[in-house]
GROMACS .gro file of C-alpha atoms in nm:
model
  420
    1MET     CA    1   0.000   0.000   0.000
    2ARG     CA    2   0.283   0.239   0.082
    3THR     CA    3   0.444   0.178  -0.256
    4TRP     CA    4   0.112   0.245  -0.433
    5HIS     CA    5   0.068   0.567  -0.230
    6GLU     CA    6   0.416   0.686  -0.330
    7ILE     CA    7   0.351   0.610  -0.695
    8ARG     CA    8   0.038   0.826  -0.692
    9ARG     CA    9   0.236   1.121  -0.553
   10PHE     CA   10   0.450   1.141  -0.865
   11PRO     CA   11   0.353   1.324  -1.187
   12PHE     CA   12   0.168   1.124  -1.451
   13ALA     CA   13   0.477   1.106  -1.673
   14VAL     CA   14   0.678   0.935  -1.398
   15ARG     CA   15   0.400   0.683  -1.335
   16LEU     CA   16   0.385   0.604  -1.706
   17LEU     CA   17   0.761   0.550  -1.725
   18LEU     CA   18   0.744   0.308  -1.431
   19VAL     CA   19   0.485   0.098  -1.612
   20ASN     CA   20   0.692   0.132  -1.929
   21GLN     CA   21   0.994  -0.019  -1.753
   22LEU     CA   22   0.784  -0.309  -1.629
   23GLY     CA   23   0.679  -0.380  -1.986
   24VAL     CA   24   1.031  -0.333  -2.123
   25ASN     CA   25   1.175  -0.591  -1.885
   26ILE     CA   26   0.890  -0.838  -1.939
   27GLY     CA   27   0.937  -0.816  -2.315
   28PHE     CA   28   1.316  -0.836  -2.296
   29TYR     CA   29   1.345  -1.123  -2.048
   30LEU     CA   30   1.078  -1.342  -2.204
   31LEU     CA   31   1.294  -1.361  -2.517
   32VAL     CA   32   1.665  -1.287  -2.468
   33PRO     CA   33   1.749  -1.555  -2.204
   34TYR     CA   34   1.623  -1.822  -2.445
   35LEU     CA   35   1.779  -1.679  -2.760
   36ALA     CA   36   2.106  -1.872  -2.742
   37THR     CA   37   1.918  -2.202  -2.699
   38HIS     CA   38   1.701  -2.121  -3.002
   39LEU     CA   39   2.005  -2.041  -3.216
   40THR     CA   40   2.188  -2.362  -3.124
   41GLU     CA   41   1.911  -2.620  -3.086
   42ASN     CA   42   1.649  -2.495  -3.333
   43LEU     CA   43   1.870  -2.336  -3.598
   44GLY     CA   44   2.180  -2.554  -3.552
   45MET     CA   45   2.423  -2.263  -3.532
   46SER     CA   46   2.775  -2.314  -3.399
   47ALA     CA   47   2.880  -2.165  -3.068
   48ALA     CA   48   3.100  -1.917  -3.256
   49LEU     CA   49   2.809  -1.786  -3.464
   50VAL     CA   50   2.586  -1.767  -3.158
   51GLY     CA   51   2.854  -1.560  -2.991
   52VAL     CA   52   2.864  -1.327  -3.291
   53VAL     CA   53   2.485  -1.276  -3.295
   54LEU     CA   54   2.465  -1.212  -2.921
   55GLY     CA   55   2.781  -1.000  -2.931
   56VAL     CA   56   2.632  -0.769  -3.195
   57ARG     CA   57   2.343  -0.690  -2.961
   58ASN     CA   58   2.571  -0.623  -2.666
   59LEU     CA   59   2.816  -0.415  -2.870
   60SER     CA   60   2.548  -0.205  -3.040
   61GLN     CA   61   2.382  -0.133  -2.706
   62GLN     CA   62   2.687  -0.066  -2.490
   63GLY     CA   63   2.876   0.124  -2.757
   64LEU     CA   64   2.586   0.347  -2.862
   65PHE     CA   65   2.452   0.458  -2.524
   66ILE     CA   66   2.628   0.788  -2.585
   67ILE     CA   67   2.420   0.836  -2.903
   68GLY     CA   68   2.097   0.776  -2.713
   69GLY     CA   69   2.201   1.015  -2.437
   70SER     CA   70   2.293   1.294  -2.676
   71ALA     CA   71   1.978   1.244  -2.879
   72SER     CA   72   1.775   1.271  -2.560
   73ASP     CA   73   1.935   1.607  -2.478
   74ARG     CA   74   1.900   1.752  -2.827
   75LEU     CA   75   1.577   1.600  -2.960
   76GLY     CA   76   1.388   1.545  -2.638
   77ALA     CA   77   1.370   1.228  -2.428
   78ARG     CA   78   1.011   1.152  -2.533
   79GLY     CA   79   1.090   1.105  -2.901
   80VAL     CA   80   1.399   0.895  -2.828
   81ILE     CA   81   1.201   0.667  -2.595
   82ILE     CA   82   0.937   0.614  -2.864
   83ALA     CA   83   1.200   0.548  -3.132
   84GLY     CA   84   1.378   0.298  -2.907
   85CYS     CA   85   1.060   0.103  -2.833
   86ALA     CA   86   0.971   0.100  -3.205
   87LEU     CA   87   1.315  -0.032  -3.302
   88ARG     CA   88   1.294  -0.304  -3.036
   89THR     CA   89   0.956  -0.404  -3.187
   90VAL     CA   90   1.115  -0.444  -3.530
   91GLY     CA   91   1.421  -0.623  -3.392
   92PHE     CA   92   1.225  -0.880  -3.193
   93GLY     CA   93   0.985  -0.924  -3.485
   94LEU     CA   94   1.280  -1.014  -3.709
   95PHE     CA   95   1.389  -1.283  -3.460
   96ALA     CA   96   1.046  -1.438  -3.507
   97LEU     CA   97   1.028  -1.411  -3.885
   98GLY     CA   98   1.385  -1.475  -4.005
   99ASP     CA   99   1.629  -1.766  -3.970
  100GLY     CA  100   1.912  -1.645  -4.195
  101LEU     CA  101   2.233  -1.511  -4.046
  102ALA     CA  102   2.192  -1.168  -4.208
  103VAL     CA  103   1.840  -1.132  -4.066
  104LEU     CA  104   1.950  -1.247  -3.721
  105LEU     CA  105   2.240  -1.002  -3.720
  106ALA     CA  106   2.004  -0.720  -3.822
  107ALA     CA  107   1.759  -0.822  -3.550
  108SER     CA  108   2.036  -0.832  -3.291
  109GLY     CA  109   2.178  -0.496  -3.399
  110LEU     CA  110   1.838  -0.323  -3.399
  111SER     CA  111   1.753  -0.467  -3.057
  112GLY     CA  112   2.080  -0.338  -2.914
  113LEU     CA  113   2.040   0.004  -3.075
  114ALA     CA  114   1.691   0.024  -2.928
  115GLY     CA  115   1.826  -0.027  -2.577
  116ALA     CA  116   2.099   0.229  -2.641
  117LEU     CA  117   1.829   0.482  -2.729
  118PHE     CA  118   1.562   0.440  -2.464
  119ASN     CA  119   1.772   0.340  -2.161
  120PRO     CA  120   1.949   0.676  -2.112
  121ALA     CA  121   1.645   0.866  -2.241
  122VAL     CA  122   1.409   0.708  -1.987
  123ARG     CA  123   1.646   0.783  -1.702
  124ALA     CA  124   1.700   1.140  -1.817
  125TYR     CA  125   1.325   1.198  -1.846
  126LEU     CA  126   1.266   1.039  -1.505
  127ALA     CA  127   1.538   1.249  -1.341
  128GLN     CA  128   1.395   1.570  -1.487
  129GLU     CA  129   1.034   1.494  -1.395
  130ALA     CA  130   1.108   1.369  -1.041
  131GLY     CA  131   1.273   1.695  -0.928
  132GLU     CA  132   1.423   1.658  -0.581
  133ARG     CA  133   1.259   1.319  -0.536
  134LYS     CA  134   1.493   1.146  -0.780
  135ALA     CA  135   1.602   0.882  -0.529
  136GLU     CA  136   1.245   0.770  -0.459
  137ALA     CA  137   1.162   0.773  -0.831
  138PHE     CA  138   1.459   0.551  -0.914
  139ALA     CA  139   1.376   0.325  -0.618
  140LEU     CA  140   1.030   0.267  -0.767
  141PHE     CA  141   1.194   0.227  -1.108
  142ASN     CA  142   1.398  -0.060  -0.962
  143VAL     CA  143   1.085  -0.220  -0.817
  144PHE     CA  144   0.909  -0.222  -1.154
  145ALA     CA  145   1.224  -0.332  -1.339
  146THR     CA  146   1.289  -0.622  -1.099
  147THR     CA  147   0.928  -0.736  -1.117
  148GLY     CA  148   0.944  -0.735  -1.496
  149ALA     CA  149   1.269  -0.933  -1.486
  150LEU     CA  150   1.088  -1.204  -1.286
  151ILE     CA  151   0.766  -1.213  -1.491
  152GLY     CA  152   0.950  -1.213  -1.826
  153PRO     CA  153   1.135  -1.546  -1.794
  154LEU     CA  154   0.828  -1.716  -1.646
  155LEU     CA  155   0.614  -1.600  -1.938
  156GLY     CA  156   0.891  -1.687  -2.182
  157SER     CA  157   0.924  -2.043  -2.054
  158ALA     CA  158   0.546  -2.089  -2.088
  159LEU     CA  159   0.542  -1.950  -2.443
  160LEU     CA  160   0.832  -2.174  -2.544
  161LEU     CA  161   0.600  -2.470  -2.486
  162VAL     CA  162   0.440  -2.351  -2.812
  163ASP     CA  163   0.754  -2.241  -3.000
  164PHE     CA  164   1.020  -1.970  -3.009
  165ARG     CA  165   0.836  -1.779  -3.282
  166THR     CA  166   0.538  -1.729  -3.051
  167SER     CA  167   0.765  -1.603  -2.777
  168ALA     CA  168   0.940  -1.356  -3.010
  169LEU     CA  169   0.614  -1.225  -3.153
  170THR     CA  170   0.476  -1.176  -2.803
  171ALA     CA  171   0.785  -0.979  -2.704
  172ALA     CA  172   0.755  -0.768  -3.020
  173GLY     CA  173   0.386  -0.713  -2.945
  174ILE     CA  174   0.466  -0.586  -2.595
  175PHE     CA  175   0.710  -0.330  -2.735
  176ALA     CA  176   0.457  -0.230  -3.001
  177VAL     CA  177   0.201  -0.156  -2.730
  178LEU     CA  178   0.462   0.043  -2.535
  179THR     CA  179   0.549   0.242  -2.848
  180VAL     CA  180   0.186   0.339  -2.905
  181ALA     CA  181   0.133   0.420  -2.537
  182GLN     CA  182   0.434   0.653  -2.524
  183ALA     CA  183   0.331   0.822  -2.848
  184LEU     CA  184  -0.026   0.881  -2.730
  185VAL     CA  185   0.009   0.981  -2.367
  186LEU     CA  186   0.371   1.058  -2.268
  187PRO     CA  187   0.386   1.438  -2.231
  188ALA     CA  188   0.627   1.625  -2.456
  189ARG     CA  189   0.876   1.852  -2.283
  190GLY     CA  190   1.076   2.143  -2.417
  191VAL     CA  191   1.446   2.097  -2.495
  192GLU     CA  192   1.702   2.344  -2.360
  193ALA     CA  193   1.997   2.404  -2.592
  194SER     CA  194   2.331   2.298  -2.448
  195GLY     CA  195   2.509   2.592  -2.612
  196GLY     CA  196   2.748   2.385  -2.821
  197GLY     CA  197   2.781   2.096  -3.065
  198VAL     CA  198   2.752   1.725  -2.989
  199LEU     CA  199   3.130   1.677  -2.982
  200GLY     CA  200   3.156   1.973  -2.747
  201ASP     CA  201   2.902   1.810  -2.516
  202TRP     CA  202   3.100   1.487  -2.518
  203ARG     CA  203   3.426   1.669  -2.446
  204GLU     CA  204   3.263   1.850  -2.154
  205VAL     CA  205   3.139   1.528  -1.998
  206LEU     CA  206   3.458   1.331  -2.066
  207GLY     CA  207   3.658   1.621  -1.923
  208ASN     CA  208   3.475   1.586  -1.592
  209ARG     CA  209   3.735   1.380  -1.407
  210ALA     CA  210   3.523   1.332  -1.098
  211PHE     CA  211   3.242   1.188  -1.310
  212LEU     CA  212   3.473   0.952  -1.500
  213ALA     CA  213   3.628   0.833  -1.174
  214PHE     CA  214   3.279   0.769  -1.037
  215ALA     CA  215   3.175   0.573  -1.349
  216LEU     CA  216   3.488   0.357  -1.334
  217ALA     CA  217   3.444   0.297  -0.961
  218MET     CA  218   3.095   0.164  -1.031
  219VAL     CA  219   3.235  -0.131  -1.227
  220GLY     CA  220   3.166  -0.349  -0.924
  221MET     CA  221   2.793  -0.279  -0.922
  222PHE     CA  222   2.739  -0.368  -1.287
  223THR     CA  223   2.968  -0.671  -1.278
  224LEU     CA  224   2.796  -0.811  -0.971
  225GLU     CA  225   2.444  -0.733  -1.097
  226ASN     CA  226   2.521  -0.947  -1.401
  227GLN     CA  227   2.594  -1.242  -1.173
  228LEU     CA  228   2.221  -1.262  -1.106
  229TYR     CA  229   2.205  -1.419  -1.454
  230LEU     CA  230   2.535  -1.608  -1.451
  231LEU     CA  231   2.709  -1.714  -1.132
  232LEU     CA  232   2.419  -1.722  -0.884
  233PRO     CA  233   2.182  -1.934  -1.101
  234ALA     CA  234   2.472  -2.166  -1.181
  235GLY     CA  235   2.552  -2.192  -0.809
  236ALA     CA  236   2.189  -2.272  -0.724
  237ARG     CA  237   2.176  -2.545  -0.988
  238GLU     CA  238   2.509  -2.690  -0.875
  239ALA     CA  239   2.412  -2.685  -0.508
  240THR     CA  240   2.081  -2.867  -0.557
  241GLY     CA  241   2.131  -3.065  -0.875
  242TRP     CA  242   1.802  -2.918  -1.004
  243ASP     CA  243   1.785  -2.678  -1.298
  244GLY     CA  244   1.470  -2.510  -1.164
  245ALA     CA  245   1.660  -2.389  -0.855
  246ALA     CA  246   1.793  -2.097  -1.062
  247GLY     CA  247   1.447  -1.942  -1.059
  248LEU     CA  248   1.453  -1.921  -0.680
  249VAL     CA  249   1.724  -1.654  -0.707
  250PHE     CA  250   1.483  -1.422  -0.888
  251VAL     CA  251   1.189  -1.502  -0.663
  252VAL     CA  252   1.391  -1.412  -0.353
  253GLY     CA  253   1.512  -1.090  -0.511
  254THR     CA  254   1.175  -0.977  -0.641
  255LEU     CA  255   0.995  -1.036  -0.312
  256ALA     CA  256   1.268  -0.850  -0.121
  257ASN     CA  257   1.260  -0.566  -0.372
  258LEU     CA  258   0.883  -0.526  -0.351
  259ALA     CA  259   0.888  -0.528   0.028
  260LEU     CA  260   1.201  -0.325   0.103
  261GLN     CA  261   1.324  -0.104  -0.183
  262LEU     CA  262   1.117   0.206  -0.113
  263ARG     CA  263   1.153   0.171   0.264
  264ILE     CA  264   1.532   0.147   0.238
  265THR     CA  265   1.564   0.448   0.007
  266THR     CA  266   1.329   0.663   0.216
  267ALA     CA  267   1.507   0.571   0.539
  268LEU     CA  268   1.858   0.639   0.407
  269LYS     CA  269   1.785   0.952   0.204
  270SER     CA  270   1.796   1.186   0.506
  271ARG     CA  271   2.070   0.999   0.694
  272GLY     CA  272   2.406   1.086   0.548
  273ASP     CA  273   2.562   1.173   0.215
  274ARG     CA  274   2.488   0.972  -0.096
  275GLY     CA  275   2.849   0.859  -0.136
  276ARG     CA  276   2.838   0.693   0.205
  277TRP     CA  277   2.534   0.482   0.114
  278ILE     CA  278   2.660   0.395  -0.233
  279ALA     CA  279   2.984   0.266  -0.079
  280THR     CA  280   2.786   0.073   0.183
  281GLY     CA  281   2.565  -0.084  -0.082
  282LEU     CA  282   2.866  -0.190  -0.289
  283ALA     CA  283   3.029  -0.344   0.017
  284VAL     CA  284   2.713  -0.544   0.092
  285MET     CA  285   2.706  -0.658  -0.271
  286GLY     CA  286   3.063  -0.781  -0.241
  287LEU     CA  287   3.005  -0.958   0.091
  288ALA     CA  288   2.700  -1.131  -0.063
  289PHE     CA  289   2.933  -1.368  -0.249
  290LEU     CA  290   3.105  -1.501   0.062
  291PRO     CA  291   2.824  -1.734   0.190
  292PRO     CA  292   2.805  -1.922  -0.144
  293ALA     CA  293   3.186  -1.947  -0.149
  294LEU     CA  294   3.181  -2.154   0.169
  295GLY     CA  295   2.983  -2.436   0.009
  296ALA     CA  296   3.115  -2.409  -0.345
  297GLY     CA  297   3.231  -2.730  -0.508
  298ALA     CA  298   3.052  -2.965  -0.266
  299ALA     CA  299   2.840  -3.245  -0.409
  300PRO     CA  300   2.466  -3.167  -0.395
  301SER     CA  301   2.290  -3.340  -0.105
  302GLY     CA  302   1.955  -3.163  -0.081
  303TRP     CA  303   1.763  -2.837  -0.072
  304PHE     CA  304   1.954  -2.714   0.231
  305ASP     CA  305   2.259  -2.671   0.010
  306ALA     CA  306   2.082  -2.389  -0.173
  307VAL     CA  307   2.057  -2.175   0.143
  308PRO     CA  308   2.403  -2.011   0.111
  309VAL     CA  309   2.334  -1.921  -0.253
  310LEU     CA  310   1.989  -1.779  -0.174
  311LEU     CA  311   2.133  -1.587   0.121
  312GLY     CA  312   2.395  -1.446  -0.115
  313ALA     CA  313   2.124  -1.349  -0.365
  314LEU     CA  314   1.926  -1.174  -0.091
  315LEU     CA  315   2.232  -0.978   0.025
  316LEU     CA  316   2.316  -0.887  -0.334
  317TYR     CA  317   1.966  -0.751  -0.392
  318LEU     CA  318   1.986  -0.559  -0.062
  319GLY     CA  319   2.313  -0.400  -0.170
  320ILE     CA  320   2.162  -0.301  -0.504
  321MET     CA  321   1.860  -0.155  -0.324
  322VAL     CA  322   2.088   0.058  -0.105
  323ALA     CA  323   2.319   0.184  -0.379
  324SER     CA  324   2.133   0.197  -0.710
  325PRO     CA  325   1.876   0.477  -0.650
  326PHE     CA  326   2.146   0.708  -0.515
  327VAL     CA  327   2.376   0.628  -0.809
  328MET     CA  328   2.100   0.726  -1.053
  329GLU     CA  329   2.028   1.037  -0.847
  330LEU     CA  330   2.393   1.150  -0.849
  331ILE     CA  331   2.467   1.112  -1.220
  332PRO     CA  332   2.275   1.423  -1.336
  333ARG     CA  333   2.425   1.629  -1.052
  334PHE     CA  334   2.775   1.601  -1.198
  335GLY     CA  335   2.695   1.849  -1.474
  336ARG     CA  336   2.447   2.088  -1.634
  337PRO     CA  337   2.079   1.989  -1.661
  338GLU     CA  338   2.101   2.036  -2.038
  339LEU     CA  339   2.342   1.740  -2.055
  340THR     CA  340   2.153   1.495  -1.833
  341GLY     CA  341   2.104   1.243  -2.114
  342THR     CA  342   2.467   1.268  -2.222
  343TYR     CA  343   2.586   1.202  -1.868
  344PHE     CA  344   2.367   0.894  -1.844
  345GLY     CA  345   2.480   0.773  -2.186
  346ILE     CA  346   2.852   0.810  -2.119
  347PHE     CA  347   2.810   0.662  -1.771
  348TYR     CA  348   2.665   0.345  -1.922
  349VAL     CA  349   2.935   0.328  -2.190
  350VAL     CA  350   3.221   0.361  -1.940
  351SER     CA  351   3.076   0.135  -1.672
  352GLY     CA  352   2.945  -0.111  -1.933
  353VAL     CA  353   3.286  -0.159  -2.095
  354ALA     CA  354   3.450  -0.192  -1.754
  355ALA     CA  355   3.184  -0.440  -1.644
  356ALA     CA  356   3.238  -0.645  -1.961
  357VAL     CA  357   3.601  -0.684  -1.858
  358GLY     CA  358   3.488  -0.776  -1.507
  359ASN     CA  359   3.248  -1.040  -1.641
  360ALA     CA  360   3.527  -1.190  -1.850
  361VAL     CA  361   3.739  -1.221  -1.535
  362VAL     CA  362   3.453  -1.388  -1.346
  363GLY     CA  363   3.394  -1.625  -1.638
  364ARG     CA  364   3.760  -1.726  -1.641
  365ALA     CA  365   3.744  -1.782  -1.266
  366MET     CA  366   3.437  -2.007  -1.312
  367ASP     CA  367   3.623  -2.214  -1.572
  368ALA     CA  368   3.932  -2.238  -1.352
  369GLY     CA  369   3.731  -2.350  -1.048
  370GLN     CA  370   3.499  -2.596  -1.221
  371GLY     CA  371   3.567  -2.958  -1.133
  372THR     CA  372   3.845  -2.867  -0.888
  373ASP     CA  373   3.874  -2.787  -0.519
  374ARG     CA  374   3.881  -2.418  -0.617
  375GLY     CA  375   3.508  -2.382  -0.667
  376TRP     CA  376   3.523  -2.081  -0.437
  377LEU     CA  377   3.737  -1.886  -0.684
  378PRO     CA  378   3.464  -1.699  -0.883
  379TRP     CA  379   3.275  -1.615  -0.563
  380VAL     CA  380   3.579  -1.465  -0.398
  381CYS     CA  381   3.659  -1.283  -0.724
  382CYS     CA  382   3.314  -1.118  -0.712
  383ALA     CA  383   3.360  -1.026  -0.346
  384VAL     CA  384   3.686  -0.852  -0.436
  385PHE     CA  385   3.514  -0.658  -0.716
  386GLY     CA  386   3.248  -0.532  -0.478
  387LEU     CA  387   3.486  -0.434  -0.201
  388VAL     CA  388   3.727  -0.260  -0.440
  389SER     CA  389   3.441  -0.057  -0.588
  390ALA     CA  390   3.315   0.029  -0.240
  391THR     CA  391   3.664   0.149  -0.147
  392GLY     CA  392   3.683   0.360  -0.465
  393ILE     CA  393   3.351   0.533  -0.395
  394ALA     CA  394   3.444   0.588  -0.030
  395TRP     CA  395   3.771   0.746  -0.143
  396LEU     CA  396   3.593   0.978  -0.388
  397HIS     CA  397   3.347   1.070  -0.112
  398ARG     CA  398   3.631   1.149   0.127
  399LEU     CA  399   3.799   1.368  -0.136
  400GLY     CA  400   3.475   1.562  -0.185
  401ALA     CA  401   3.466   1.463  -0.553
  402LEU     CA  402   3.100   1.358  -0.547
  403PRO     CA  403   2.813   1.607  -0.587
  404ALA     CA  404   2.683   1.746  -0.261
  405THR     CA  405   2.377   1.585  -0.110
  406PRO     CA  406   2.077   1.813  -0.170
  407ALA     CA  407   1.906   1.969   0.128
  408PRO     CA  408   1.575   1.805   0.220
  409ALA     CA  409   1.285   1.972   0.041
  410SER     CA  410   1.007   2.127   0.243
  411PRO     CA  411   0.690   1.914   0.238
  412ALA     CA  412   0.437   2.033  -0.019
  413PRO     CA  413   0.083   2.113   0.087
  414ALA     CA  414  -0.154   1.819   0.072
  415ASP     CA  415  -0.355   1.965  -0.215
  416ALA     CA  416  -0.038   2.026  -0.420
  417ARG     CA  417   0.076   1.668  -0.370
  418SER     CA  418  -0.256   1.520  -0.468
  419SER     CA  419  -0.272   1.731  -0.783
  420ALA     CA  420   0.038   1.558  -0.919
   0.00000   0.00000   0.00000
């Protein structure tokens, strides 16, 4: 009830973007986790070609975030969000309708470009509309995103009982509905000129050393978040000997997120600087990988063996809940409001590339520990990533390199709040 009450206090545009993110994650996760299996088992592609198809999506998204951010600043976030959802519709539709390599590469590229467009644009729009309540807005954003990430795979697994084409068309249909909804009801907002060219905007953001240091320090958060889809599900399956145990990781996280995210953000917002809580959240994320490390490599003997992995998943989600809303709140404060989208775009490029390196390290550690008495190796590697990132943020906070925490806003009159 409290979450619903908080949602109603935000402007209509914010509420619409929250629902949009729920739909985006449902559509994405009902298809993408099963794409590799479709390419290998249904289409008979080699592992190398599968890697190329999936890599095109990742590269086009991570490498082009800066384009989406700049477009948001110069053309308006609304139009970029609509364009991104429309491109994702086309991309997922191509996965359903085409089996040739050229079509699959086009589908993968368009899907990645779509994410590069609407991800920074949505966050820029949300930051601008939320005003001084950015932290709460991004906390709710996480709730809707996490819920969508749970519903998506469940729906996808059910649709795959029919066939992959049905799943892909359903995902494309969801993005088509989102495209129409944004076009019809998302309010248009004026665009303030940045006063220079696109390259000048990029130079200004890349010349902000404090911002770049912050983005690089956040490598731990993105690397460890990705383990929700790699190391933790693998650990749950290994601990129990049951493939379905991987789903328990997402159930635990979603229930915790629904119950605690808004409470945690509200409680911490007025108790200390943002840098302090971001560092704390990163430290908790790192420590989350120590319980699973204790039982790693042991032969499965029952459901009880999954407890350390589920405890680790819960701690990881708690760390994300502490840090993530304040990270999203801080990014626009590093620079001018006219460059909010560019800051988000470059942040995701820098941290995404760094996290890709981190994921490669974790993957190598998983290979090195598999079948040996060093099963703890990838878990400890993740713990180190989290603690190093926490130390980096704490150091930046101590140096005063992070934007100042805004003063608490005076409560608005009851009639003003209800009119939103």
